[in-house]
PDB file of C-alpha atoms in Angstrom:
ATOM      1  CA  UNK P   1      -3.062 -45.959 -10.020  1.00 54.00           C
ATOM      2  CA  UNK P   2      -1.833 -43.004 -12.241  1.00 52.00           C
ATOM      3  CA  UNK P   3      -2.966 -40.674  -9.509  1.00 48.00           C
ATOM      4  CA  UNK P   4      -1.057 -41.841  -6.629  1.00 50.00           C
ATOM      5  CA  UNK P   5       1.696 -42.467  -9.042  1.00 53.00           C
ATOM      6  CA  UNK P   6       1.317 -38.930 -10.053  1.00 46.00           C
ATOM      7  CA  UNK P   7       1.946 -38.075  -6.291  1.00 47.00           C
ATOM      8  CA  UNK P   8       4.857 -40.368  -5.809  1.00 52.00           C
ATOM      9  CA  UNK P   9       6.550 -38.310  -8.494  1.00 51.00           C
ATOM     10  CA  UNK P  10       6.043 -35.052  -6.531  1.00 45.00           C
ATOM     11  CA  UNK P  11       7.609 -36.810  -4.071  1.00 47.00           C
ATOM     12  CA  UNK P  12      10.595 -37.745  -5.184  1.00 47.00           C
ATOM     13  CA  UNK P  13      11.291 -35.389  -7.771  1.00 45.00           C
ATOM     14  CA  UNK P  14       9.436 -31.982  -7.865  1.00 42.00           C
ATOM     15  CA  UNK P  15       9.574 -29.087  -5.421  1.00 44.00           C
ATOM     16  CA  UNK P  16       7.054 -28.112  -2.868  1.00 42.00           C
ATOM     17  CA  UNK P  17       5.321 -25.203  -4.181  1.00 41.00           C
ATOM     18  CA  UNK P  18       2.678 -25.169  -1.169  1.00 42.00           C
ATOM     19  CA  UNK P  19       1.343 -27.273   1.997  1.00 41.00           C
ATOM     20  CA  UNK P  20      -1.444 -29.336   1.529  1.00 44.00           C
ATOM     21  CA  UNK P  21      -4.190 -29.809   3.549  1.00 46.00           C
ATOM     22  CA  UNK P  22      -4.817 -33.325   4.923  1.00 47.00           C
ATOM     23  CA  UNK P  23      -7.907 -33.128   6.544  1.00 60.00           C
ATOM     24  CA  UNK P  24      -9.828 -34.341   3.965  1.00 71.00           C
ATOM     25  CA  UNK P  25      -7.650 -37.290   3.117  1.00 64.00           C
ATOM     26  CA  UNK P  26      -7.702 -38.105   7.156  1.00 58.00           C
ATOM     27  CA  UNK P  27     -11.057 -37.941   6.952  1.00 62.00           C
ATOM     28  CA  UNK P  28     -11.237 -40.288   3.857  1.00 63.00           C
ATOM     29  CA  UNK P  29      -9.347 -42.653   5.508  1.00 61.00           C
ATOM     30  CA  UNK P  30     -11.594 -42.962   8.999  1.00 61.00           C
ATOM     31  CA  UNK P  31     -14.514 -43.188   6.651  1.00 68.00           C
ATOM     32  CA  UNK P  32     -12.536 -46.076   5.440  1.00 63.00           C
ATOM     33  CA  UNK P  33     -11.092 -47.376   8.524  1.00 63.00           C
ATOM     34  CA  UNK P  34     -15.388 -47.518   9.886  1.00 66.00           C
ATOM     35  CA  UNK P  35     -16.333 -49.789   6.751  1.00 67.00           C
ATOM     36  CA  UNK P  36     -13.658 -51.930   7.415  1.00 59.00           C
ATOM     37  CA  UNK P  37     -14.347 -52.760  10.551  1.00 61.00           C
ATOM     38  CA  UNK P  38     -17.918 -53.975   9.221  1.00 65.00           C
ATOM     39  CA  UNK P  39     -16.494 -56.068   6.516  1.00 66.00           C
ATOM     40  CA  UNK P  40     -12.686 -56.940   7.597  1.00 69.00           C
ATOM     41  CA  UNK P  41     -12.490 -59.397   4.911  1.00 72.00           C
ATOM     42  CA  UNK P  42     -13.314 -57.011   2.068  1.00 70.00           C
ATOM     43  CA  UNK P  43     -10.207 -56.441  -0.374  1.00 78.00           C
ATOM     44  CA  UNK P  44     -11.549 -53.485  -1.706  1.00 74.00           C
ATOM     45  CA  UNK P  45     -11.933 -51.431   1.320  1.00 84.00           C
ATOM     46  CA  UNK P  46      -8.372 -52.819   2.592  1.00 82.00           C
ATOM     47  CA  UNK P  47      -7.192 -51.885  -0.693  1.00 84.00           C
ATOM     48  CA  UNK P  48      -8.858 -48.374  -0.597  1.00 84.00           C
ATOM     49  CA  UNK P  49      -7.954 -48.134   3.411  1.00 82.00           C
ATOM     50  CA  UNK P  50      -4.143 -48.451   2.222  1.00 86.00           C
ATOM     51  CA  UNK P  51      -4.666 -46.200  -0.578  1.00 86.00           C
ATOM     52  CA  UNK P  52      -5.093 -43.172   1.873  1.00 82.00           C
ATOM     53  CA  UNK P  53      -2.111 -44.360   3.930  1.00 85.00           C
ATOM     54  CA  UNK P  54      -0.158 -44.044   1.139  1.00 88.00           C
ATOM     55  CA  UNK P  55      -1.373 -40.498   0.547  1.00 85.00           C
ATOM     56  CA  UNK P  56      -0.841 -39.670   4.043  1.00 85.00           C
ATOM     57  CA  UNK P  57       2.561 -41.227   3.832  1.00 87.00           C
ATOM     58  CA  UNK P  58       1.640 -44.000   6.372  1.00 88.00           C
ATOM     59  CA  UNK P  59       3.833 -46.496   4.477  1.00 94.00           C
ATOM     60  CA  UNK P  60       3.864 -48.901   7.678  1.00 95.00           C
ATOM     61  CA  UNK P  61      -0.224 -48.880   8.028  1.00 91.00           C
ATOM     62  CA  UNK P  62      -0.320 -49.268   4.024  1.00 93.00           C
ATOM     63  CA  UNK P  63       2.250 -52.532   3.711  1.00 96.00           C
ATOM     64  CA  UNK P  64       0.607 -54.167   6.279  1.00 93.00           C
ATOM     65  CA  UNK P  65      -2.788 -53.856   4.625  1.00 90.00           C
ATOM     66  CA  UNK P  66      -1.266 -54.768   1.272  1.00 96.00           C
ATOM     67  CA  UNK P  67       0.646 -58.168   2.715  1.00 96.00           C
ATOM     68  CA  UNK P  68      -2.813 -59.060   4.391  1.00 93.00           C
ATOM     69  CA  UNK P  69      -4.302 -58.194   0.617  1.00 94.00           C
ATOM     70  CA  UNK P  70      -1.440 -60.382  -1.276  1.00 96.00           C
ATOM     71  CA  UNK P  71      -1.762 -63.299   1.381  1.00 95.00           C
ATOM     72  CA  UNK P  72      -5.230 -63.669   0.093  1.00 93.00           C
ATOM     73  CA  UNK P  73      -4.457 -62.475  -3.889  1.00 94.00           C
ATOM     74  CA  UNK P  74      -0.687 -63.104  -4.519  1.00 95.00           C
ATOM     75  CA  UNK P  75      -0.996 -61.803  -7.867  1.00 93.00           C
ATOM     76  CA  UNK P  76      -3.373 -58.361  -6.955  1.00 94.00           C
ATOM     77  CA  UNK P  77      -1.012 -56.074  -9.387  1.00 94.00           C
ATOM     78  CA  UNK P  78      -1.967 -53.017  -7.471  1.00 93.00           C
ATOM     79  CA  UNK P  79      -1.429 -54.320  -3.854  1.00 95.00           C
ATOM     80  CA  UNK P  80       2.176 -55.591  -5.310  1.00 96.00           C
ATOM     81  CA  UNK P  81       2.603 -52.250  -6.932  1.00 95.00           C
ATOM     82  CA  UNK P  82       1.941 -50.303  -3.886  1.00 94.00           C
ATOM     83  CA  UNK P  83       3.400 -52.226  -1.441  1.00 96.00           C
ATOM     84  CA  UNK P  84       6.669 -52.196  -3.811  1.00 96.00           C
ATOM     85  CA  UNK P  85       6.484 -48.155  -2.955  1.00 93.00           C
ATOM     86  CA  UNK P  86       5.894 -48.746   0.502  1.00 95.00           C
ATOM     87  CA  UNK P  87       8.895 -50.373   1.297  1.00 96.00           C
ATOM     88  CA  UNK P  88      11.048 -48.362  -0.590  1.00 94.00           C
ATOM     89  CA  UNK P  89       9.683 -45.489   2.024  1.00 93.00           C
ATOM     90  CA  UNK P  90      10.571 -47.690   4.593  1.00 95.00           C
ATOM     91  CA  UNK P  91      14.207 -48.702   3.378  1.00 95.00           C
ATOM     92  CA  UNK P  92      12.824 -52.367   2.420  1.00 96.00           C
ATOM     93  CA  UNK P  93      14.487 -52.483  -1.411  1.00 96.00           C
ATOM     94  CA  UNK P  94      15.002 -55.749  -2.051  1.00 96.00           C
ATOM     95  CA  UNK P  95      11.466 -56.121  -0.754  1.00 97.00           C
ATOM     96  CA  UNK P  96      10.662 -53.369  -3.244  1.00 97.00           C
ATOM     97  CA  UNK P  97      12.650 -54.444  -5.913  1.00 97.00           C
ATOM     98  CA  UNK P  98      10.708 -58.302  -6.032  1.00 97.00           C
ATOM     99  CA  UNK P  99       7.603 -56.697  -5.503  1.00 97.00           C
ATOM    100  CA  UNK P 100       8.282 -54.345  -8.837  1.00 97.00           C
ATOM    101  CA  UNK P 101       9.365 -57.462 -10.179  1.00 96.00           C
ATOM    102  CA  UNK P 102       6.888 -59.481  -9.724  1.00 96.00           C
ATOM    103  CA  UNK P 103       4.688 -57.383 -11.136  1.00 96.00           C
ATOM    104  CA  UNK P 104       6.955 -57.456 -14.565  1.00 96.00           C
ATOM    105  CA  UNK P 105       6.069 -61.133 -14.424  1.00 95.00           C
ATOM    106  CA  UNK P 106       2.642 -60.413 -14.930  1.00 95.00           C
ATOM    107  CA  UNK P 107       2.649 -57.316 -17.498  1.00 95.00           C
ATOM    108  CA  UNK P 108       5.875 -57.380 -18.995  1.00 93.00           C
ATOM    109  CA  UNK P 109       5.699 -53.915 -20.514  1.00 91.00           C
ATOM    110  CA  UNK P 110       4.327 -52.779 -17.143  1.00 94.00           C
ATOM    111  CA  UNK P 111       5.009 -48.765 -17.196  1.00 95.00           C
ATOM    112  CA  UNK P 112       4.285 -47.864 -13.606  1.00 93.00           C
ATOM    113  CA  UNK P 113       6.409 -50.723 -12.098  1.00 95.00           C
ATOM    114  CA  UNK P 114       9.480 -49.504 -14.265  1.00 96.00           C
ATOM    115  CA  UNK P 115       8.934 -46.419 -13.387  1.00 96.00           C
ATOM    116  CA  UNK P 116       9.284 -47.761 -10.192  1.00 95.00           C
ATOM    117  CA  UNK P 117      12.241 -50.113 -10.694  1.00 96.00           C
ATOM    118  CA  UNK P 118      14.411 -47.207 -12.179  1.00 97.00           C
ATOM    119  CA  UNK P 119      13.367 -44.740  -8.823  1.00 96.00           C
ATOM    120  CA  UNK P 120      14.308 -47.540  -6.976  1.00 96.00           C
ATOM    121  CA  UNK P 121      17.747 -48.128  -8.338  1.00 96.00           C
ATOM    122  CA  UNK P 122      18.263 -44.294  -8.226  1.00 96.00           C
ATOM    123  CA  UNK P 123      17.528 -44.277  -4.500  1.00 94.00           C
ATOM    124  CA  UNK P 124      19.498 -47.401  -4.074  1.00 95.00           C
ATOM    125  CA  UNK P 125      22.639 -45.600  -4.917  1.00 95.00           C
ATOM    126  CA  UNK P 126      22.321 -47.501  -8.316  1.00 96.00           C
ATOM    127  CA  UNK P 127      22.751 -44.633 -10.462  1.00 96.00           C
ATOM    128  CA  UNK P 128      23.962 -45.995 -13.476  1.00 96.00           C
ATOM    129  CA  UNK P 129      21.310 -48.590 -13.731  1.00 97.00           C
ATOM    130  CA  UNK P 130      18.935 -46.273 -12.958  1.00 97.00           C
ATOM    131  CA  UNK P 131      19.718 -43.757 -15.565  1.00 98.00           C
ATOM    132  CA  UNK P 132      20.042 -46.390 -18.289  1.00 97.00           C
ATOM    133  CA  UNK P 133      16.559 -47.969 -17.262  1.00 97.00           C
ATOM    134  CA  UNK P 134      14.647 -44.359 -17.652  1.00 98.00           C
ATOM    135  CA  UNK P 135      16.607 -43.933 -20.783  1.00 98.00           C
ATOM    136  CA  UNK P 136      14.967 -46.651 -22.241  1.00 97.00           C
ATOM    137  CA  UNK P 137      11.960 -45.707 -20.722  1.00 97.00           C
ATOM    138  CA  UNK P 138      11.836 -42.908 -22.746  1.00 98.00           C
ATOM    139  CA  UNK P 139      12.608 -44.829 -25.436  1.00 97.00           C
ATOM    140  CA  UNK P 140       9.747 -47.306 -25.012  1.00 97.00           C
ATOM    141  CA  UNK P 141       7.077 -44.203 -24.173  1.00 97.00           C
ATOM    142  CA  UNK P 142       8.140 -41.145 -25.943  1.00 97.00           C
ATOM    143  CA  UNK P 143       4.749 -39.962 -24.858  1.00 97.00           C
ATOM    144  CA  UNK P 144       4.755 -40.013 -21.560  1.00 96.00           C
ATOM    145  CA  UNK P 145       5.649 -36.503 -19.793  1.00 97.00           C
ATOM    146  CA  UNK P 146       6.255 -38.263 -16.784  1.00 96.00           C
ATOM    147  CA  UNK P 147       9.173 -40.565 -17.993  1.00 97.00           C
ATOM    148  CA  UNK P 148      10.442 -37.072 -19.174  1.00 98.00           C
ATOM    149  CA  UNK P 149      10.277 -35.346 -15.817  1.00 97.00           C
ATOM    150  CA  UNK P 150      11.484 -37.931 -13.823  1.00 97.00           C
ATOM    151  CA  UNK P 151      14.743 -38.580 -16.024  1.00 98.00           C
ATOM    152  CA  UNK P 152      15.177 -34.510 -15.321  1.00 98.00           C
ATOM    153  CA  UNK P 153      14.720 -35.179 -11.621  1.00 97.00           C
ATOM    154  CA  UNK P 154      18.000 -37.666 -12.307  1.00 97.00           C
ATOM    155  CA  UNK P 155      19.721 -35.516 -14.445  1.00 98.00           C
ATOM    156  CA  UNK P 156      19.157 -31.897 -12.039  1.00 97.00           C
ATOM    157  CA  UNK P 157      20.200 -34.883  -9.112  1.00 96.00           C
ATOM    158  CA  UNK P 158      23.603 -35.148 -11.305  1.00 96.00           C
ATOM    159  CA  UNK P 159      24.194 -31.393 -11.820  1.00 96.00           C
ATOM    160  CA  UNK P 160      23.688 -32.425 -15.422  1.00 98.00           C
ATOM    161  CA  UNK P 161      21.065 -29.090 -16.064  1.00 98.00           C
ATOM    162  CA  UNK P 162      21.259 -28.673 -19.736  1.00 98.00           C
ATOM    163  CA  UNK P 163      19.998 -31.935 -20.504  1.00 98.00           C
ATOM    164  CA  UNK P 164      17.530 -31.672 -17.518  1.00 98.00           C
ATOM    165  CA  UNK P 165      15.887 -28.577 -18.785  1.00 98.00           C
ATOM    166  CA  UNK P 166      15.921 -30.499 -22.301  1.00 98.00           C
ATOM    167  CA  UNK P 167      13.728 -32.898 -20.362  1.00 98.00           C
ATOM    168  CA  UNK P 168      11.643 -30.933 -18.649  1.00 98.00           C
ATOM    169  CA  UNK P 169      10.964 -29.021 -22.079  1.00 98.00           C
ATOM    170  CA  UNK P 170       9.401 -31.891 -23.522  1.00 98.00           C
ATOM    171  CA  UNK P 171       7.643 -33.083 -20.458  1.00 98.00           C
ATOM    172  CA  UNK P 172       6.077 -29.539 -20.470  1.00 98.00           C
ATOM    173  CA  UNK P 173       5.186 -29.762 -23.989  1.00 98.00           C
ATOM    174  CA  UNK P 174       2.990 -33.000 -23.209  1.00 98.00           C
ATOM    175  CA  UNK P 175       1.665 -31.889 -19.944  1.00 97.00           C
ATOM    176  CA  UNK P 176       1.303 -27.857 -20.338  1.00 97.00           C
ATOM    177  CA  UNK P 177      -0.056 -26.837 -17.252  1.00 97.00           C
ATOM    178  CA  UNK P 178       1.829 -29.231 -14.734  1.00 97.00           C
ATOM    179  CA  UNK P 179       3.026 -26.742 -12.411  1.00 97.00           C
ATOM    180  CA  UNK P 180       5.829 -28.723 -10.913  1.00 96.00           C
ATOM    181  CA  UNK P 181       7.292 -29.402 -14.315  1.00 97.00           C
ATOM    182  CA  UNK P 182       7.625 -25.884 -14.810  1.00 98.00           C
ATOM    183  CA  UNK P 183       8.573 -25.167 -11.075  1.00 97.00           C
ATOM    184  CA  UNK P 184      11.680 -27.110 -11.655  1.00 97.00           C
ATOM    185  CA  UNK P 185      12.507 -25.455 -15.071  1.00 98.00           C
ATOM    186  CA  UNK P 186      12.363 -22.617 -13.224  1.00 98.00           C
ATOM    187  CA  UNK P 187      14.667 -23.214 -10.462  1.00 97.00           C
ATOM    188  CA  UNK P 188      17.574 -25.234 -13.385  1.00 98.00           C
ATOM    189  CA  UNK P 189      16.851 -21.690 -15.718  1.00 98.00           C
ATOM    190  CA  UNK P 190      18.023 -19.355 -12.560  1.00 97.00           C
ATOM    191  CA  UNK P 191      20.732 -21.863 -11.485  1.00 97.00           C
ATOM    192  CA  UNK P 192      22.097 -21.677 -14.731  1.00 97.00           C
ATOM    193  CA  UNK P 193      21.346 -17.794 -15.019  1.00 96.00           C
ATOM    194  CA  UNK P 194      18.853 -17.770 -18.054  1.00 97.00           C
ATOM    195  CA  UNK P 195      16.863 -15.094 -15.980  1.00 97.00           C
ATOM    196  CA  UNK P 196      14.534 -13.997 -18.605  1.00 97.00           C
ATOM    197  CA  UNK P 197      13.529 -17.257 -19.838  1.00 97.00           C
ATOM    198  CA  UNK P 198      12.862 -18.446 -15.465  1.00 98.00           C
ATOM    199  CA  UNK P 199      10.730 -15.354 -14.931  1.00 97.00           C
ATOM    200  CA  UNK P 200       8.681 -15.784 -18.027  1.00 97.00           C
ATOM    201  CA  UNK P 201       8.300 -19.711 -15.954  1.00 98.00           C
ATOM    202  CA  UNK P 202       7.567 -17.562 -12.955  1.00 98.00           C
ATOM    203  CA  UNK P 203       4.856 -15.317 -14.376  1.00 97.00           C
ATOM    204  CA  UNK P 204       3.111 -19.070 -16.503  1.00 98.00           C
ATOM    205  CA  UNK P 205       3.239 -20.432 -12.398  1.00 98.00           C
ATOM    206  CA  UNK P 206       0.910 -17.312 -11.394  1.00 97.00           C
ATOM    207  CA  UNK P 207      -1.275 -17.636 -14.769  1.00 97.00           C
ATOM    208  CA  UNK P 208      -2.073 -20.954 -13.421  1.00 97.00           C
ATOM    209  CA  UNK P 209      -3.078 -20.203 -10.052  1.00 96.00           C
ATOM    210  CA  UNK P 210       0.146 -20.579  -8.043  1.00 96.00           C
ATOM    211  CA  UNK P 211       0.110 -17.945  -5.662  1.00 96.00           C
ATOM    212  CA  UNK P 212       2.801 -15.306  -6.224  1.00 96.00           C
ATOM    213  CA  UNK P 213       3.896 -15.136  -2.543  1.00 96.00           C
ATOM    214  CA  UNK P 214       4.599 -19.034  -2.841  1.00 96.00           C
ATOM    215  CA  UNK P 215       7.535 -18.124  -4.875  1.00 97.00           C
ATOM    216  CA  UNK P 216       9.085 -15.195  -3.427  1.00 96.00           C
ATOM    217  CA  UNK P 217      12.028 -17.046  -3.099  1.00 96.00           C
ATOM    218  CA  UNK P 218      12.508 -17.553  -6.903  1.00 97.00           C
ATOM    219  CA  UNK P 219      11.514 -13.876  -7.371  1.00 96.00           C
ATOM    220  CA  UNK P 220      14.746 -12.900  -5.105  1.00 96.00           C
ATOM    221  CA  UNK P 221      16.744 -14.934  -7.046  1.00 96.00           C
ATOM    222  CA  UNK P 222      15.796 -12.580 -10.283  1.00 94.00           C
ATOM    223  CA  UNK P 223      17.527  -9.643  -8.857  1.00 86.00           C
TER     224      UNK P 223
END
């Protein structure tokens, strides 16, 4: 689960740095798809069949595998999880939101699915809600560097770039070498025209393997 959650943060709140191939994540999934069709009834395979979807962004092919999965498990945490994302990709947020919930019934203290509640109230257009439930997500896991980034994500959303760069300073300082954290410092540093400190982001991007030419466009912005 932290994996794909990983990538549903990149999604909704990090910039592309550089395309991705999918070949080996369509392959994945036919591998997947040809198992399945020798065991249909399998949950695992359904649930690892829907797990490429999602990575592919095939949030139609992925709910329907995780409502077949739920018919059979109501309570499978990661089918609710996951179909929870999928509808928000699909506009479905009250589905979402009872999914997310419903998982909270379960594990009360369930990180992921508030995660996933406050994204969902941000996207909803619920943006005070949704800033006061990753507030006290931060509260409730001062560890976590993604509860960090994504309150940036909120707070870059709201023009409000001091405190987002605040927040992407300490998501940095618990995940160094997350490149999309530091992306996105990057791009609030030159917005706000601390030049020196965004090129010194810059040149830590290229130490870590991001290819210079992917960022040409920050580059420009140094001049």
């Amino acid at each position: 689960m932290r994996k794909i959650l990983f990538i549903i943060l990149l999604a909704l709140f990090t910039c592309n740095v550089y395309g991705q191939n999918n070949n080996p994540l369509r392959d994945s999934l036919d591998i997947a798809e040809k198992q399945l069709f020798l065991r249909p009834d399998s949950i695992d395979l359904r649930l690892k069949k829907a797990r490429w979807n999602i990575e592919l962004g095939e949030w139609g092919y992925a709910k329907d595998e995780y409502d077949y999965i739920l018919r059979h498990q109501p309570d499978n945490i990661a089918a609710l999880y996951f179909r929870a994302f999928a509808n928000t990709k699909l506009g479905r947020y009250g589905f979402a939101r009872q999914d997310y919930m419903n998982v909270l019934r379960q594990v009360p203290n369930n990180y992921e699915a508030k995660l996933g509640l406050a994204l969902l109230d941000d996207k909803d257009n619920k943006k005070t809600k949704a800033y006061d439930e990753i507030n006290l997500l931060v509260q409730a896991f001062p560890d976590s560097a993604s509860a960090y980034a994504v309150r940036a994500g909120m707070e870059k959303d709201r023009q409000m770039n001091y405190l987002a760069v605040y927040d992407y300073n300490e998501a940095i300082l618990r995940d160094p070498t997350n490149t999309d954290y530091i992306l996105n410092r990057a791009d609030l540093l030159l917005t706000l025209g601390n030049k020196e400190e965004a090129r010194r982001d810059l040149e830590l991007l290229v130490r870590l393997g991001i290819p210079r030419a992917s960022l040409v466009d920050y580059y420009k912005r140094l001049k």
